[in-house]
Amino acid sequence: MIMLKIAFFDTKPYDQNWFDKINDVHTITYYENRLNSATASLAKGNEVVCAFVNDDISAETIGILQNLGVRLIALRCAGYNNVDMKAAFGKIHVVRVPAYSPYAVAEHAMALLLTLNRKLHRAYNRTRDFNFSLVGLGGIDLYGKTVGIIGTGKIGRVFIDICHGFGMNIIAYDLYPGEDSDIKYVDLNTLFKESDVISLHCPLTDETRHLLDAVAFSHMKNGVIIINTSRGALIDTVALLEALNNGKIGGAGLDVYEEESDFFYQDLSGTIIHDDLLALLVSRPNVLLTSHQGFLTEEALSNIAETTLANIDEFFKNDAIINEICYQCDAGKVEGNCSKKRTGRCF
Ligand code: NAD
């Protein structure tokens, strides 16, 4: 086994705990700092950087890492919208963890839906204060309601199975509908019109940015519940607030937020939040916000550490790199001058 030096960014205690449990070969230096152009120099002397969802891996950051001799960016997450993939191509290889536990995220999506619908977040606070009033805590039966799933990949499909268990009618939209399933696919407008609950499980791309905007909300049923465990920028937050204000949206369960990188994963309870949209969202009784924690189960964290270390080993053993990605082999397609099909590596 080759011993490598890995600079690990945006470290939290649970990351270090799981990586230290599984790694007995490499030297990992853990930094609490996020990776960006100002902190990239910390990677000096390391062949690998390990990064997470809110690290800013821009062209500038990539340039600095390349000059320092970094050869691999090992993302310990599935999404890679925070990496300038075009800038990385031909310079630094990028690997990710495409699946670590779709159950973790899908179960969190259902937890958001159940909590929001039955107002458990409010009931919890009330009973702690010996307020046993039920006024304002009403919800709906999920049984028989229509849930619209956008994105029927790994997480979307687990969420569909969970919704089946609740006796919900399921409709879905996907840019690449799965032909192997009995999922009922509809066009996006039909999904907007017919759904009582809409749950987002597609990636953030140029096409999906602000997929739910004012126009989309205008097509939806009054009182629809929106669940987003995917990426914040799938929703136009200004339009969401407006739709919450005018009653079009009955509730929003959000594990992600457009501008989350400035706030999430930090204890800011003693500071003033200079983001009025976030403050307004949090102030709404029918908004339930969690801090991008869908992945936070023991199984997911253990799988993340295992796959990330396996990706790193594959790269340095000169093997084909199963989990390498580039801007040309997105969504299973391999195009342009990506050489993955021929050589097992993107370049
Ligand atoms: P996946 O790749 O298995 O599935 C994504 C699905 O979206 C695919 O079926 C794809 O065809 C579809 N899709 C792509 N472009 C689309 C478009 N324009 N419109 C509709 N559908 C489109 O991914 P996954 O593992 O199911 O993860 C889904 C998303 O969940 C990720 O992109 C990531 O953003 C998010 N995620 C969040 C957390 C968390 O902790 N909250 C953890 C992991 C992943």
JSON list of N, CA and C in Angstrom, two decimals, residues 230-278:
[
{"chain": "A", "resi": 230, "resn": "SER", "atom": "N", "xyz": [-31.71, 18.25, -1.57]},
{"chain": "A", "resi": 230, "resn": "SER", "atom": "CA", "xyz": [-30.74, 18.08, -2.66]},
{"chain": "A", "resi": 230, "resn": "SER", "atom": "C", "xyz": [-29.70, 19.21, -2.67]},
{"chain": "A", "resi": 231, "resn": "ARG", "atom": "N", "xyz": [-30.01, 20.32, -3.26]},
{"chain": "A", "resi": 231, "resn": "ARG", "atom": "CA", "xyz": [-29.13, 21.48, -3.23]},
{"chain": "A", "resi": 231, "resn": "ARG", "atom": "C", "xyz": [-29.99, 22.73, -3.15]},
{"chain": "A", "resi": 232, "resn": "GLY", "atom": "N", "xyz": [-29.52, 23.72, -2.36]},
{"chain": "A", "resi": 232, "resn": "GLY", "atom": "CA", "xyz": [-30.32, 24.91, -2.07]},
{"chain": "A", "resi": 232, "resn": "GLY", "atom": "C", "xyz": [-30.75, 25.67, -3.31]},
{"chain": "A", "resi": 233, "resn": "ALA", "atom": "N", "xyz": [-29.82, 25.80, -4.27]},
{"chain": "A", "resi": 233, "resn": "ALA", "atom": "CA", "xyz": [-30.10, 26.66, -5.43]},
{"chain": "A", "resi": 233, "resn": "ALA", "atom": "C", "xyz": [-31.08, 26.03, -6.41]},
{"chain": "A", "resi": 234, "resn": "LEU", "atom": "N", "xyz": [-31.60, 24.85, -6.12]},
{"chain": "A", "resi": 234, "resn": "LEU", "atom": "CA", "xyz": [-32.70, 24.33, -6.94]},
{"chain": "A", "resi": 234, "resn": "LEU", "atom": "C", "xyz": [-33.95, 25.19, -6.75]},
{"chain": "A", "resi": 235, "resn": "ILE", "atom": "N", "xyz": [-33.97, 25.92, -5.61]},
{"chain": "A", "resi": 235, "resn": "ILE", "atom": "CA", "xyz": [-35.13, 26.77, -5.30]},
{"chain": "A", "resi": 235, "resn": "ILE", "atom": "C", "xyz": [-34.71, 28.23, -5.28]},
{"chain": "A", "resi": 236, "resn": "ASP", "atom": "N", "xyz": [-35.52, 29.07, -5.91]},
{"chain": "A", "resi": 236, "resn": "ASP", "atom": "CA", "xyz": [-35.32, 30.52, -5.83]},
{"chain": "A", "resi": 236, "resn": "ASP", "atom": "C", "xyz": [-35.90, 30.96, -4.47]},
{"chain": "A", "resi": 237, "resn": "THR", "atom": "N", "xyz": [-35.02, 31.31, -3.54]},
{"chain": "A", "resi": 237, "resn": "THR", "atom": "CA", "xyz": [-35.46, 31.56, -2.16]},
{"chain": "A", "resi": 237, "resn": "THR", "atom": "C", "xyz": [-36.41, 32.76, -2.07]},
{"chain": "A", "resi": 238, "resn": "VAL", "atom": "N", "xyz": [-36.16, 33.79, -2.90]},
{"chain": "A", "resi": 238, "resn": "VAL", "atom": "CA", "xyz": [-37.04, 34.98, -2.86]},
{"chain": "A", "resi": 238, "resn": "VAL", "atom": "C", "xyz": [-38.45, 34.56, -3.26]},
{"chain": "A", "resi": 239, "resn": "ALA", "atom": "N", "xyz": [-38.55, 33.76, -4.32]},
{"chain": "A", "resi": 239, "resn": "ALA", "atom": "CA", "xyz": [-39.86, 33.30, -4.78]},
{"chain": "A", "resi": 239, "resn": "ALA", "atom": "C", "xyz": [-40.50, 32.37, -3.74]},
{"chain": "A", "resi": 240, "resn": "LEU", "atom": "N", "xyz": [-39.67, 31.57, -3.08]},
{"chain": "A", "resi": 240, "resn": "LEU", "atom": "CA", "xyz": [-40.20, 30.65, -2.05]},
{"chain": "A", "resi": 240, "resn": "LEU", "atom": "C", "xyz": [-40.83, 31.45, -0.91]},
{"chain": "A", "resi": 241, "resn": "LEU", "atom": "N", "xyz": [-40.13, 32.49, -0.46]},
{"chain": "A", "resi": 241, "resn": "LEU", "atom": "CA", "xyz": [-40.66, 33.30, 0.63]},
{"chain": "A", "resi": 241, "resn": "LEU", "atom": "C", "xyz": [-41.98, 33.97, 0.23]},
{"chain": "A", "resi": 242, "resn": "GLU", "atom": "N", "xyz": [-42.03, 34.46, -1.00]},
{"chain": "A", "resi": 242, "resn": "GLU", "atom": "CA", "xyz": [-43.24, 35.10, -1.49]},
{"chain": "A", "resi": 242, "resn": "GLU", "atom": "C", "xyz": [-44.39, 34.09, -1.50]},
{"chain": "A", "resi": 243, "resn": "ALA", "atom": "N", "xyz": [-44.09, 32.85, -1.98]},
{"chain": "A", "resi": 243, "resn": "ALA", "atom": "CA", "xyz": [-45.13, 31.81, -2.05]},
{"chain": "A", "resi": 243, "resn": "ALA", "atom": "C", "xyz": [-45.54, 31.33, -0.65]},
{"chain": "A", "resi": 244, "resn": "LEU", "atom": "N", "xyz": [-44.61, 31.39, 0.29]},
{"chain": "A", "resi": 244, "resn": "LEU", "atom": "CA", "xyz": [-44.98, 31.05, 1.68]},
{"chain": "A", "resi": 244, "resn": "LEU", "atom": "C", "xyz": [-45.85, 32.16, 2.26]},
{"chain": "A", "resi": 245, "resn": "ASN", "atom": "N", "xyz": [-45.51, 33.40, 1.92]},
{"chain": "A", "resi": 245, "resn": "ASN", "atom": "CA", "xyz": [-46.26, 34.55, 2.44]},
{"chain": "A", "resi": 245, "resn": "ASN", "atom": "C", "xyz": [-47.69, 34.56, 1.93]},
{"chain": "A", "resi": 246, "resn": "ASN", "atom": "N", "xyz": [-47.86, 34.22, 0.62]},
{"chain": "A", "resi": 246, "resn": "ASN", "atom": "CA", "xyz": [-49.23, 34.31, 0.09]},
{"chain": "A", "resi": 246, "resn": "ASN", "atom": "C", "xyz": [-50.00, 32.99, 0.23]},
{"chain": "A", "resi": 247, "resn": "GLY", "atom": "N", "xyz": [-49.43, 32.04, 0.93]},
{"chain": "A", "resi": 247, "resn": "GLY", "atom": "CA", "xyz": [-50.17, 30.80, 1.23]},
{"chain": "A", "resi": 247, "resn": "GLY", "atom": "C", "xyz": [-50.14, 29.76, 0.14]},
{"chain": "A", "resi": 248, "resn": "LYS", "atom": "N", "xyz": [-49.48, 30.07, -0.99]},
{"chain": "A", "resi": 248, "resn": "LYS", "atom": "CA", "xyz": [-49.40, 29.08, -2.07]},
{"chain": "A", "resi": 248, "resn": "LYS", "atom": "C", "xyz": [-48.70, 27.83, -1.56]},
{"chain": "A", "resi": 249, "resn": "ILE", "atom": "N", "xyz": [-47.62, 28.04, -0.80]},
{"chain": "A", "resi": 249, "resn": "ILE", "atom": "CA", "xyz": [-46.90, 26.91, -0.24]},
{"chain": "A", "resi": 249, "resn": "ILE", "atom": "C", "xyz": [-47.30, 26.74, 1.22]},
{"chain": "A", "resi": 250, "resn": "GLY", "atom": "N", "xyz": [-47.67, 25.51, 1.55]},
{"chain": "A", "resi": 250, "resn": "GLY", "atom": "CA", "xyz": [-48.13, 25.24, 2.92]},
{"chain": "A", "resi": 250, "resn": "GLY", "atom": "C", "xyz": [-46.99, 24.99, 3.88]},
{"chain": "A", "resi": 251, "resn": "GLY", "atom": "N", "xyz": [-45.86, 24.54, 3.35]},
{"chain": "A", "resi": 251, "resn": "GLY", "atom": "CA", "xyz": [-44.72, 24.29, 4.23]},
{"chain": "A", "resi": 251, "resn": "GLY", "atom": "C", "xyz": [-43.50, 23.94, 3.41]},
{"chain": "A", "resi": 252, "resn": "ALA", "atom": "N", "xyz": [-42.34, 24.21, 3.97]},
{"chain": "A", "resi": 252, "resn": "ALA", "atom": "CA", "xyz": [-41.09, 23.88, 3.27]},
{"chain": "A", "resi": 252, "resn": "ALA", "atom": "C", "xyz": [-40.15, 23.21, 4.27]},
{"chain": "A", "resi": 253, "resn": "GLY", "atom": "N", "xyz": [-39.71, 22.01, 3.92]},
{"chain": "A", "resi": 253, "resn": "GLY", "atom": "CA", "xyz": [-38.72, 21.29, 4.72]},
{"chain": "A", "resi": 253, "resn": "GLY", "atom": "C", "xyz": [-37.41, 21.31, 3.96]},
{"chain": "A", "resi": 254, "resn": "LEU", "atom": "N", "xyz": [-36.45, 22.04, 4.50]},
{"chain": "A", "resi": 254, "resn": "LEU", "atom": "CA", "xyz": [-35.22, 22.32, 3.74]},
{"chain": "A", "resi": 254, "resn": "LEU", "atom": "C", "xyz": [-33.99, 21.83, 4.49]},
{"chain": "A", "resi": 255, "resn": "ASP", "atom": "N", "xyz": [-33.24, 20.95, 3.85]},
{"chain": "A", "resi": 255, "resn": "ASP", "atom": "CA", "xyz": [-31.95, 20.55, 4.44]},
{"chain": "A", "resi": 255, "resn": "ASP", "atom": "C", "xyz": [-30.81, 21.32, 3.79]},
{"chain": "A", "resi": 256, "resn": "VAL", "atom": "N", "xyz": [-31.16, 22.16, 2.84]},
{"chain": "A", "resi": 256, "resn": "VAL", "atom": "CA", "xyz": [-30.15, 22.88, 2.06]},
{"chain": "A", "resi": 256, "resn": "VAL", "atom": "C", "xyz": [-30.68, 24.29, 1.79]},
{"chain": "A", "resi": 257, "resn": "TYR", "atom": "N", "xyz": [-29.76, 25.22, 1.55]},
{"chain": "A", "resi": 257, "resn": "TYR", "atom": "CA", "xyz": [-30.16, 26.61, 1.33]},
{"chain": "A", "resi": 257, "resn": "TYR", "atom": "C", "xyz": [-29.16, 27.21, 0.35]},
{"chain": "A", "resi": 258, "resn": "GLU", "atom": "N", "xyz": [-29.65, 28.06, -0.54]},
{"chain": "A", "resi": 258, "resn": "GLU", "atom": "CA", "xyz": [-28.81, 28.63, -1.62]},
{"chain": "A", "resi": 258, "resn": "GLU", "atom": "C", "xyz": [-27.47, 29.15, -1.12]},
{"chain": "A", "resi": 259, "resn": "GLU", "atom": "N", "xyz": [-27.50, 29.91, -0.03]},
{"chain": "A", "resi": 259, "resn": "GLU", "atom": "CA", "xyz": [-26.28, 30.56, 0.45]},
{"chain": "A", "resi": 259, "resn": "GLU", "atom": "C", "xyz": [-25.73, 29.86, 1.69]},
{"chain": "A", "resi": 260, "resn": "GLU", "atom": "N", "xyz": [-25.94, 28.55, 1.78]},
{"chain": "A", "resi": 260, "resn": "GLU", "atom": "CA", "xyz": [-25.62, 27.83, 3.02]},
{"chain": "A", "resi": 260, "resn": "GLU", "atom": "C", "xyz": [-24.13, 27.85, 3.35]},
{"chain": "A", "resi": 261, "resn": "SER", "atom": "N", "xyz": [-23.27, 28.00, 2.34]},
{"chain": "A", "resi": 261, "resn": "SER", "atom": "CA", "xyz": [-21.84, 27.86, 2.62]},
{"chain": "A", "resi": 261, "resn": "SER", "atom": "C", "xyz": [-21.34, 28.90, 3.62]},
{"chain": "A", "resi": 262, "resn": "ASP", "atom": "N", "xyz": [-22.04, 30.04, 3.74]},
{"chain": "A", "resi": 262, "resn": "ASP", "atom": "CA", "xyz": [-21.61, 31.05, 4.71]},
{"chain": "A", "resi": 262, "resn": "ASP", "atom": "C", "xyz": [-22.04, 30.71, 6.13]},
{"chain": "A", "resi": 263, "resn": "PHE", "atom": "N", "xyz": [-22.94, 29.75, 6.29]},
{"chain": "A", "resi": 263, "resn": "PHE", "atom": "CA", "xyz": [-23.55, 29.53, 7.60]},
{"chain": "A", "resi": 263, "resn": "PHE", "atom": "C", "xyz": [-23.51, 28.10, 8.09]},
{"chain": "A", "resi": 264, "resn": "PHE", "atom": "N", "xyz": [-23.80, 27.15, 7.21]},
{"chain": "A", "resi": 264, "resn": "PHE", "atom": "CA", "xyz": [-24.04, 25.78, 7.68]},
{"chain": "A", "resi": 264, "resn": "PHE", "atom": "C", "xyz": [-22.77, 25.17, 8.26]},
{"chain": "A", "resi": 265, "resn": "TYR", "atom": "N", "xyz": [-22.96, 24.24, 9.14]},
{"chain": "A", "resi": 265, "resn": "TYR", "atom": "CA", "xyz": [-21.91, 23.50, 9.84]},
{"chain": "A", "resi": 265, "resn": "TYR", "atom": "C", "xyz": [-21.15, 24.36, 10.86]},
{"chain": "A", "resi": 266, "resn": "GLN", "atom": "N", "xyz": [-21.70, 25.53, 11.20]},
{"chain": "A", "resi": 266, "resn": "GLN", "atom": "CA", "xyz": [-21.04, 26.36, 12.21]},
{"chain": "A", "resi": 266, "resn": "GLN", "atom": "C", "xyz": [-22.05, 26.75, 13.29]},
{"chain": "A", "resi": 267, "resn": "ASP", "atom": "N", "xyz": [-21.58, 26.94, 14.51]},
{"chain": "A", "resi": 267, "resn": "ASP", "atom": "CA", "xyz": [-22.45, 27.44, 15.58]},
{"chain": "A", "resi": 267, "resn": "ASP", "atom": "C", "xyz": [-22.41, 28.96, 15.53]},
{"chain": "A", "resi": 268, "resn": "LEU", "atom": "N", "xyz": [-23.46, 29.57, 14.98]},
{"chain": "A", "resi": 268, "resn": "LEU", "atom": "CA", "xyz": [-23.51, 31.03, 14.87]},
{"chain": "A", "resi": 268, "resn": "LEU", "atom": "C", "xyz": [-24.55, 31.61, 15.83]},
{"chain": "A", "resi": 269, "resn": "SER", "atom": "N", "xyz": [-24.85, 30.84, 16.88]},
{"chain": "A", "resi": 269, "resn": "SER", "atom": "CA", "xyz": [-25.95, 31.25, 17.77]},
{"chain": "A", "resi": 269, "resn": "SER", "atom": "C", "xyz": [-25.65, 32.55, 18.50]},
{"chain": "A", "resi": 270, "resn": "GLY", "atom": "N", "xyz": [-24.37, 32.92, 18.61]},
{"chain": "A", "resi": 270, "resn": "GLY", "atom": "CA", "xyz": [-24.03, 34.15, 19.33]},
{"chain": "A", "resi": 270, "resn": "GLY", "atom": "C", "xyz": [-23.78, 35.32, 18.40]},
{"chain": "A", "resi": 271, "resn": "THR", "atom": "N", "xyz": [-24.07, 35.17, 17.12]},
{"chain": "A", "resi": 271, "resn": "THR", "atom": "CA", "xyz": [-23.76, 36.25, 16.18]},
{"chain": "A", "resi": 271, "resn": "THR", "atom": "C", "xyz": [-25.03, 36.76, 15.50]},
{"chain": "A", "resi": 272, "resn": "ILE", "atom": "N", "xyz": [-24.89, 37.89, 14.83]},
{"chain": "A", "resi": 272, "resn": "ILE", "atom": "CA", "xyz": [-26.02, 38.43, 14.07]},
{"chain": "A", "resi": 272, "resn": "ILE", "atom": "C", "xyz": [-25.91, 37.89, 12.64]},
{"chain": "A", "resi": 273, "resn": "ILE", "atom": "N", "xyz": [-27.00, 37.34, 12.15]},
{"chain": "A", "resi": 273, "resn": "ILE", "atom": "CA", "xyz": [-26.98, 36.73, 10.81]},
{"chain": "A", "resi": 273, "resn": "ILE", "atom": "C", "xyz": [-27.26, 37.82, 9.77]},
{"chain": "A", "resi": 274, "resn": "HIS", "atom": "N", "xyz": [-26.28, 38.08, 8.93]},
{"chain": "A", "resi": 274, "resn": "HIS", "atom": "CA", "xyz": [-26.45, 39.12, 7.92]},
{"chain": "A", "resi": 274, "resn": "HIS", "atom": "C", "xyz": [-26.95, 38.50, 6.62]},
{"chain": "A", "resi": 275, "resn": "ASP", "atom": "N", "xyz": [-28.05, 37.82, 6.73]},
{"chain": "A", "resi": 275, "resn": "ASP", "atom": "CA", "xyz": [-28.69, 37.25, 5.53]},
{"chain": "A", "resi": 275, "resn": "ASP", "atom": "C", "xyz": [-30.19, 37.29, 5.82]},
{"chain": "A", "resi": 276, "resn": "ASP", "atom": "N", "xyz": [-30.84, 38.32, 5.29]},
{"chain": "A", "resi": 276, "resn": "ASP", "atom": "CA", "xyz": [-32.25, 38.53, 5.63]},
{"chain": "A", "resi": 276, "resn": "ASP", "atom": "C", "xyz": [-33.13, 37.39, 5.13]},
{"chain": "A", "resi": 277, "resn": "LEU", "atom": "N", "xyz": [-32.77, 36.80, 4.00]},
{"chain": "A", "resi": 277, "resn": "LEU", "atom": "CA", "xyz": [-33.60, 35.71, 3.46]},
{"chain": "A", "resi": 277, "resn": "LEU", "atom": "C", "xyz": [-33.56, 34.52, 4.41]},
{"chain": "A", "resi": 278, "resn": "LEU", "atom": "N", "xyz": [-32.37, 34.19, 4.89]},
{"chain": "A", "resi": 278, "resn": "LEU", "atom": "CA", "xyz": [-32.23, 33.07, 5.82]},
{"chain": "A", "resi": 278, "resn": "LEU", "atom": "C", "xyz": [-33.01, 33.37, 7.10]}
]
